């Protein structure tokens, strides 16, 4: 038999992977991987950063496992070597570390489960009980440490933290986390589960997507073992069901969940749910279930504000050991607002691009990546932001810019801020005036005219307008 080399094995893997992921993702996440060696059915691959590894594990592990098994048989495994590169291409000292792709501490202990006595064969098992192992289905990356706190998630986060300290023992049962897509519901729900596992290793924690719950239930009807299905869920200590909005219109599933829920609740077990809507907005969910949801706490996850977005980005960079100029971070945070998943995707893509193309991260690169992530990049500049840029440019502080002083260079700066506010925002003259030093609308109008005039007659002034326009348009 021909010896398998790391490269040929990996090449075969890539062929299958390429058919299963988008070209952009393939270029971003698979092309930079180098196959290093193969030994005892373990293929060692080199990735450019810790985050890269985590991203692969989180998003592509299913396909990777599948192709590795196909190539190397059921014993096949993958091992990562992380070679850090700071993105400038200057790092001569690569850091090599190995990460085992197993995680054991999230395992549940086997638990006893009543099942039909007819199927028990082993006489040493207490009749009516069978030990089963329940995989917690928790993803170790979704922990509290990686969850950045901000105004947008403070209530949900602290309620979640309280639950993790005392599952089933707080008023937050069930804990319902709700909010729009990509705002951290799954992450937070899993973080609670992970902490419960840490604090109470003997508790059985189970995370399940509601689609999976629904399909398991349908299967149990087909196989005529509905009771097993119900019993299985009733013996969980902390049950996390993600995206329960999918239960809408599924009456039978709602019915069975109602019974499971009651049993867990009565026995002091913790239930954590997530949904893309508040209970009042959920349609086609039975009233009796909705009223149960309200027994505990419904906490909303909101869109992160600018500061939180910056912290989330910095957190990712920190974990990844990558340095990035402040202005790039700010650029990304300013342009991706609605969704943490996109924010994360953009910065990771940026790290990836720079580390394997050995490109310096520039605003242009950031711009092109952000555009890919945000369909319809809608530029929206706030008056606050304009004032900040203008005062920085003239090395004034904001108070001076807004003050009543008649010093010429301050007046010019203020007029420029008004001019750009008119140009780049939809705010009225009156609103611009009141935000820039409490002036009236006539002052703003006058400022706009003055800027227009001066920029045709005064070369220096024209340069100001051009410079600032550039700064405000990135
Ligand atoms: P949802 O379930 O609400 O759609 P997710 O929990 O899947 O959102 O979050 C999307 C991505 O954003 C995940 O990768 C998650 O780790 C990240 N994320 C969301 N909120 C935060 C946060 N506060 N701090 C750090 N990462 C976050
Ligand atoms: Mg989710």
Coordinates of N, CA and C and ligand atoms in Angstrom, one line a residue, residues 51 55 58-59 141-150 152-153 157 177-190 207 242-243 274-276 301 304 308 311-313 315-316 319 339-345 348, ligand 1:
X51 N -7.4 31.8 17.4 CA -8.8 32.1 17.0 C -9.2 31.3 15.8
X55 N -12.3 28.9 15.6 CA -13.3 29.1 14.5 C -13.6 27.8 13.8
X58 N -15.5 25.5 15.8 CA -16.8 25.9 16.1 C -17.7 25.7 14.8
X59 N -17.1 26.1 13.7 CA -18.0 26.2 12.5 C -17.8 25.0 11.6
X141 N -16.2 27.2 24.1 CA -15.9 28.6 23.7 C -17.0 29.6 24.1
X142 N -18.2 29.1 24.3 CA -19.3 30.0 24.7 C -19.3 30.1 26.2
X143 N -18.3 30.6 26.8 CA -18.3 30.7 28.2 C -18.4 32.1 28.7
X144 N -18.6 32.3 30.0 CA -18.8 33.7 30.5 C -17.6 34.5 30.2
X145 N -16.4 33.9 30.4 CA -15.2 34.7 30.2 C -15.1 35.4 28.8
X146 N -15.7 34.7 27.8 CA -15.7 35.3 26.5 C -16.9 36.1 26.1
X147 N -17.7 36.3 27.1 CA -18.9 37.1 26.9 C -18.8 38.5 27.4
X148 N -18.6 39.4 26.5 CA -18.4 40.8 26.9 C -19.7 41.4 27.5
X149 N -19.5 42.1 28.6 CA -20.7 42.7 29.3 C -20.8 44.1 28.7
X150 N -22.1 44.5 28.6 CA -22.4 45.9 28.2 C -23.8 46.2 28.6
X152 N -26.2 46.5 26.8 CA -27.1 45.8 26.0 C -27.4 44.4 26.6
X153 N -26.6 43.9 27.5 CA -26.8 42.5 27.9 C -26.8 42.4 29.4
X157 N -27.3 38.9 31.4 CA -26.0 38.3 31.9 C -26.1 38.1 33.4
X177 N -34.2 34.0 27.5 CA -33.3 35.1 26.9 C -33.9 35.3 25.5
X178 N -34.2 36.6 25.2 CA -34.7 36.8 23.9 C -34.1 38.1 23.2
X179 N -34.1 38.1 21.9 CA -33.5 39.2 21.2 C -33.2 38.8 19.8
X180 N -32.8 39.8 19.0 CA -32.6 39.5 17.5 C -31.4 38.6 17.3
X181 N -31.3 38.3 16.0 CA -30.3 37.4 15.6 C -28.8 37.9 15.8
X182 N -28.0 37.0 16.3 CA -26.6 37.3 16.4 C -26.3 38.2 17.6
X183 N -27.2 38.2 18.6 CA -26.9 39.1 19.8 C -26.4 38.4 21.0
X184 N -26.2 37.1 20.9 CA -25.6 36.4 22.0 C -26.5 35.5 22.8
X185 N -27.6 35.2 22.3 CA -28.6 34.3 23.1 C -28.0 32.9 23.3
X186 N -27.5 32.4 22.2 CA -27.0 31.0 22.3 C -25.7 31.0 23.2
X187 N -24.9 32.0 23.0 CA -23.6 32.1 23.7 C -23.9 32.2 25.2
X188 N -24.8 33.1 25.6 CA -25.1 33.2 27.0 C -25.8 32.0 27.6
X189 N -26.7 31.4 26.9 CA -27.4 30.2 27.4 C -26.4 29.1 27.6
X190 N -25.4 29.0 26.7 CA -24.4 28.0 26.9 C -23.5 28.3 28.0
X207 N -28.0 20.9 26.5 CA -28.3 22.0 25.6 C -28.9 21.4 24.3
X242 N -32.8 26.0 22.8 CA -32.5 27.2 22.1 C -33.5 27.5 21.0
X243 N -33.8 28.7 20.8 CA -34.7 29.1 19.7 C -36.1 28.5 19.8
X274 N -34.3 30.2 24.9 CA -34.0 31.4 24.1 C -35.0 31.5 23.0
X275 N -35.2 32.8 22.6 CA -36.2 33.0 21.6 C -35.9 34.3 20.8
X276 N -36.3 34.4 19.6 CA -36.0 35.7 18.9 C -37.1 36.7 19.2
X301 N -31.8 40.7 25.1 CA -30.5 41.1 24.6 C -30.7 42.2 23.6
X304 N -25.6 45.9 20.7 CA -24.6 46.5 21.5 C -24.3 47.9 21.1
X308 N -19.4 48.8 23.6 CA -19.4 47.4 23.8 C -18.9 46.7 22.5
X311 N -15.3 46.8 22.7 CA -14.8 45.8 23.7 C -14.8 44.4 23.1
X312 N -15.9 44.1 22.4 CA -16.0 42.7 21.8 C -14.9 42.5 20.9
X313 N -14.6 43.5 20.0 CA -13.5 43.3 19.1 C -12.2 43.2 19.8
X315 N -11.6 42.1 22.7 CA -11.6 40.8 23.3 C -11.2 39.7 22.4
X316 N -11.7 39.8 21.2 CA -11.3 38.8 20.2 C -9.8 38.9 19.8
X319 N -7.7 37.6 22.7 CA -7.6 36.1 22.7 C -6.8 35.6 21.6
X339 N -25.2 43.4 14.8 CA -25.2 42.0 15.0 C -23.8 41.6 15.4
X340 N -23.6 41.0 16.6 CA -22.3 40.6 17.1 C -21.7 39.5 16.2
X341 N -22.5 38.7 15.6 CA -21.9 37.6 14.8 C -21.2 38.3 13.6
X342 N -21.8 39.3 13.0 CA -21.1 39.9 11.8 C -19.9 40.7 12.2
X343 N -20.0 41.3 13.4 CA -18.8 42.0 13.9 C -17.6 41.1 14.1
X344 N -18.0 39.9 14.7 CA -16.9 38.9 14.9 C -16.4 38.4 13.6
X345 N -17.3 38.1 12.6 CA -16.9 37.6 11.3 C -16.0 38.5 10.6
X348 N -12.5 38.7 12.4 CA -11.7 37.4 12.2 C -11.2 37.3 10.7
Ligands
LIG1 P1 -27.8 34.4 18.8 O1 -28.0 33.1 19.4 O2 -28.5 35.5 19.6 O3 -28.2 34.5 17.3 P2 -25.0 33.9 19.2 O4 -25.1 33.6 20.7 O5 -24.9 32.8 18.3 O6 -26.3 34.8 18.8 O7 -23.9 35.0 19.0 C1 -23.3 35.3 17.8 C2 -21.8 35.4 17.9 O8 -21.5 36.6 18.6 C3 -21.2 34.3 18.7 O9 -20.0 33.9 18.1 C4 -21.0 34.8 20.0 O10 -19.9 34.3 20.6 C5 -20.7 36.3 19.7 N1 -21.2 37.2 20.8 C6 -22.5 37.6 21.0 N2 -22.6 38.4 22.1 C7 -21.3 38.5 22.6 C8 -20.8 39.2 23.7 N3 -21.5 39.9 24.5 N4 -19.4 39.1 23.9 C9 -18.7 38.3 23.1 N5 -19.1 37.6 22.0 C10 -20.5 37.7 21.8

